[in-house]
Amino acid sequence: MFTRTFFASMMAAAMAAPAIAQTATPGVDARQERQQQRIDQGVASGELNKREAARLEREQARIAGHEAAAKADGVVTKQERAQLHREQNRASRHIAKEKHDRQKAH
């Protein structure tokens, strides 16, 4: 009886592990955090004015929403993950462009 229960619980745990791993997006989350730090640093140094920072913040929020939508069904597919990376690449270019333009916060 014990072995049957033990085996059943081990099988359930083994089947649940891949489902958890498929919805985890540590790379996306880490990159989102780094980009947020870049925006914060740009505001602190005066490289970004309020309007630029707000636009970049909205873009980050939109990407976070797309990430949440991708996770909603319990599986982040390869295509969804690639789309998130494309969006983050675009956001990274926007951050760099805004930080290095000649506009400064007053």
Coordinates of C-alpha atoms in Angstrom, one line a residue:
M1 CA 0.0 0.0 0.0
F2 CA 2.7 2.4 1.0
T3 CA 4.7 1.8 -2.2
R4 CA 1.7 2.3 -4.4
T5 CA 0.9 5.6 -2.7
F6 CA 4.6 6.6 -2.8
F7 CA 4.8 5.7 -6.5
A8 CA 1.7 7.6 -7.4
S9 CA 2.9 10.8 -5.6
M10 CA 6.3 10.6 -7.3
M11 CA 4.6 10.3 -10.7
A12 CA 2.4 13.3 -9.9
A13 CA 5.4 15.4 -8.9
A14 CA 7.4 14.3 -12.0
M15 CA 4.5 15.3 -14.3
A16 CA 4.1 18.7 -12.5
A17 CA 7.7 19.7 -12.7
P18 CA 7.8 20.2 -16.5
A19 CA 4.6 22.3 -16.4
I20 CA 6.1 24.6 -13.8
A21 CA 9.3 24.9 -15.8
Q22 CA 7.4 25.8 -19.0
T23 CA 5.7 28.8 -17.4
A24 CA 8.8 30.1 -15.7
T25 CA 10.5 32.9 -17.7
P26 CA 13.6 33.8 -15.6
G27 CA 15.5 35.2 -18.5
V28 CA 12.6 37.5 -19.5
D29 CA 12.1 38.6 -15.9
A30 CA 15.8 39.3 -15.4
R31 CA 16.0 41.3 -18.6
Q32 CA 12.9 43.3 -17.6
E33 CA 14.5 44.1 -14.3
R34 CA 17.8 45.2 -16.0
Q35 CA 15.9 47.4 -18.4
Q36 CA 14.0 49.0 -15.6
Q37 CA 17.3 49.7 -13.8
R38 CA 18.6 51.4 -17.0
I39 CA 15.5 53.6 -17.1
D40 CA 15.9 54.5 -13.4
Q41 CA 19.6 55.3 -13.9
G42 CA 18.8 57.5 -16.9
V43 CA 16.3 59.5 -14.8
A44 CA 18.7 59.8 -11.9
S45 CA 21.5 61.0 -14.2
G46 CA 19.3 63.4 -16.2
E47 CA 19.8 61.5 -19.4
L48 CA 16.0 60.9 -19.6
N49 CA 13.4 63.5 -19.0
K50 CA 10.0 62.8 -17.5
R51 CA 8.2 62.3 -20.8
E52 CA 10.9 59.9 -22.2
A53 CA 10.9 57.9 -18.9
A54 CA 7.1 57.7 -18.9
R55 CA 7.1 56.4 -22.5
L56 CA 9.7 53.8 -21.7
E57 CA 7.9 52.8 -18.5
R58 CA 4.7 52.2 -20.5
E59 CA 6.6 50.1 -23.0
Q60 CA 7.9 47.9 -20.1
A61 CA 4.4 47.6 -18.7
R62 CA 3.1 46.5 -22.1
I63 CA 5.8 43.8 -22.3
A64 CA 4.9 42.6 -18.8
G65 CA 1.3 42.4 -19.9
H66 CA 2.3 40.3 -22.9
E67 CA 4.4 38.1 -20.6
A68 CA 1.4 37.6 -18.3
A69 CA -0.8 36.7 -21.3
A70 CA 1.7 34.2 -22.5
K71 CA 1.7 32.6 -19.1
A72 CA -2.0 32.6 -18.7
D73 CA -2.6 29.2 -20.3
G74 CA 0.1 27.6 -18.2
V75 CA 2.7 27.2 -21.0
V76 CA 5.0 29.7 -22.6
T77 CA 5.6 28.4 -26.1
K78 CA 8.8 28.9 -28.0
Q79 CA 7.0 31.4 -30.3
E80 CA 5.7 33.4 -27.4
R81 CA 9.2 33.4 -25.8
A82 CA 10.7 34.6 -29.1
Q83 CA 8.1 37.4 -29.3
L84 CA 8.9 38.5 -25.8
H85 CA 12.6 38.6 -26.7
R86 CA 11.9 40.7 -29.8
E87 CA 9.8 43.1 -27.8
Q88 CA 12.6 43.4 -25.2
N89 CA 15.2 44.0 -28.0
R90 CA 13.1 46.8 -29.4
A91 CA 12.6 48.3 -25.9
S92 CA 16.4 48.1 -25.3
R93 CA 17.0 50.0 -28.5
H94 CA 14.4 52.6 -27.4
I95 CA 16.1 53.0 -24.0
A96 CA 19.5 53.5 -25.6
K97 CA 18.2 55.9 -28.2
E98 CA 16.4 58.1 -25.6
K99 CA 19.4 58.1 -23.1
H100 CA 21.8 59.2 -25.8
D101 CA 19.8 61.9 -27.5
R102 CA 20.6 65.5 -26.8
Q103 CA 17.5 66.0 -24.6
K104 CA 18.2 66.4 -20.9
A105 CA 16.0 66.6 -17.8
H106 CA 16.0 70.1 -16.3

